[in-house]
């Protein structure tokens, strides 16, 4: 059974965060920090993983990612960043 990971990245250098989901966190993280040649995360390297959550289905992971991008979800992320 495939596992889905919702992750939150943080760039201390630029004080930015990024939320996404994947089935392979290590490869995805490598892509954000090293391999990608275009996109949002390219501009704010280096990134660190500050939070991960695991789900059994893609739909659950997508739902959680969407929630984390709402006002309440962004507050949750800001609290994570402040409590590092």
C-alpha positions as a LaTeX table, in Angstrom:
\begin{tabular}{lrrr}
\hline
Residue & $x$ (\AA) & $y$ (\AA) & $z$ (\AA) \\
\hline
Unk1 & 0.00 & 0.00 & 0.00 \\
Unk2 & 1.30 & 3.41 & $-0.99$ \\
Unk3 & 1.80 & 5.98 & 1.76 \\
Unk4 & 1.23 & 9.70 & 1.22 \\
Unk5 & 3.16 & 12.37 & 3.10 \\
Unk6 & 2.04 & 15.94 & 3.65 \\
Unk7 & 5.08 & 18.06 & 4.39 \\
Unk8 & 5.91 & 21.62 & 5.35 \\
Unk9 & 9.20 & 23.17 & 4.30 \\
Unk10 & 10.69 & 26.34 & 5.78 \\
Unk11 & 13.36 & 28.64 & 4.42 \\
Unk12 & 15.04 & 30.46 & 7.32 \\
Unk13 & 16.99 & 32.62 & 4.89 \\
Unk14 & 13.81 & 34.06 & 3.33 \\
Unk15 & 11.28 & 33.34 & 6.13 \\
Unk16 & 9.03 & 31.46 & 3.67 \\
Unk17 & 7.18 & 28.17 & 3.96 \\
Unk18 & 5.87 & 25.68 & 1.45 \\
Unk19 & 3.29 & 22.93 & 1.92 \\
Unk20 & 2.92 & 19.94 & $-0.38$ \\
Unk21 & 2.30 & 16.20 & $-0.53$ \\
Unk22 & 4.17 & 13.30 & $-2.07$ \\
Unk23 & 4.70 & 9.54 & $-1.93$ \\
Unk24 & 8.49 & 9.93 & $-1.69$ \\
Unk25 & 9.56 & 12.67 & 0.71 \\
Unk26 & 13.30 & 12.18 & 0.25 \\
Unk27 & 13.16 & 12.52 & $-3.54$ \\
Unk28 & 10.71 & 15.43 & $-3.31$ \\
Unk29 & 12.92 & 17.24 & $-0.79$ \\
Unk30 & 15.94 & 16.69 & $-3.05$ \\
Unk31 & 13.94 & 18.15 & $-5.92$ \\
Unk32 & 13.02 & 21.27 & $-3.90$ \\
Unk33 & 16.58 & 21.87 & $-2.70$ \\
Unk34 & 18.76 & 20.65 & $-5.56$ \\
Unk35 & 17.17 & 19.39 & $-8.76$ \\
Unk36 & 14.28 & 21.68 & $-9.70$ \\
Unk37 & 15.02 & 24.25 & $-12.38$ \\
Unk38 & 11.76 & 26.20 & $-12.15$ \\
Unk39 & 8.97 & 26.92 & $-9.70$ \\
Unk40 & 8.32 & 28.67 & $-6.40$ \\
Unk41 & 10.68 & 26.64 & $-4.21$ \\
Unk42 & 13.68 & 27.34 & $-6.45$ \\
Unk43 & 13.73 & 31.01 & $-5.38$ \\
Unk44 & 13.88 & 30.40 & $-1.64$ \\
Unk45 & 16.51 & 27.69 & $-1.16$ \\
Unk46 & 17.72 & 26.23 & 1.15 \\
Unk47 & 14.66 & 24.51 & 2.61 \\
Unk48 & 14.31 & 22.37 & 5.71 \\
Unk49 & 11.49 & 19.97 & 6.54 \\
Unk50 & 9.73 & 21.24 & 9.66 \\
Unk51 & 6.65 & 18.98 & 9.73 \\
Unk52 & 5.39 & 15.73 & 8.18 \\
Unk53 & 2.10 & 13.83 & 8.42 \\
Unk54 & 1.37 & 10.41 & 6.93 \\
Unk55 & $-1.83$ & 9.28 & 5.18 \\
Unk56 & $-3.10$ & 6.07 & 3.61 \\
Unk57 & $-4.82$ & 7.73 & 0.67 \\
Unk58 & $-4.12$ & 10.49 & $-1.79$ \\
Unk59 & $-7.48$ & 12.10 & $-1.10$ \\
Unk60 & $-6.75$ & 12.34 & 2.66 \\
Unk61 & $-3.35$ & 13.89 & 1.94 \\
Unk62 & $-4.84$ & 16.37 & $-0.54$ \\
Unk63 & $-7.53$ & 17.33 & 1.96 \\
Unk64 & $-4.94$ & 17.99 & 4.69 \\
Unk65 & $-2.71$ & 19.97 & 2.31 \\
Unk66 & $-5.69$ & 22.11 & 1.31 \\
Unk67 & $-6.57$ & 22.66 & 5.00 \\
Unk68 & $-3.01$ & 23.76 & 5.80 \\
Unk69 & $-3.34$ & 26.43 & 3.10 \\
Unk70 & $-6.42$ & 27.98 & 4.78 \\
Unk71 & $-6.24$ & 30.74 & 7.38 \\
Unk72 & $-6.42$ & 28.28 & 10.28 \\
Unk73 & $-3.84$ & 26.04 & 8.64 \\
Unk74 & $-1.46$ & 28.96 & 8.11 \\
Unk75 & $-1.79$ & 29.81 & 11.83 \\
Unk76 & $-0.80$ & 26.21 & 12.65 \\
Unk77 & 2.27 & 26.58 & 10.40 \\
Unk78 & 3.24 & 29.92 & 11.95 \\
Unk79 & 3.07 & 28.33 & 15.42 \\
Unk80 & 5.34 & 25.52 & 14.21 \\
Unk81 & 7.86 & 28.04 & 12.90 \\
Unk82 & 7.78 & 30.17 & 16.06 \\
Unk83 & 8.27 & 27.13 & 18.31 \\
Unk84 & 11.35 & 25.79 & 16.51 \\
\hline
\end{tabular}
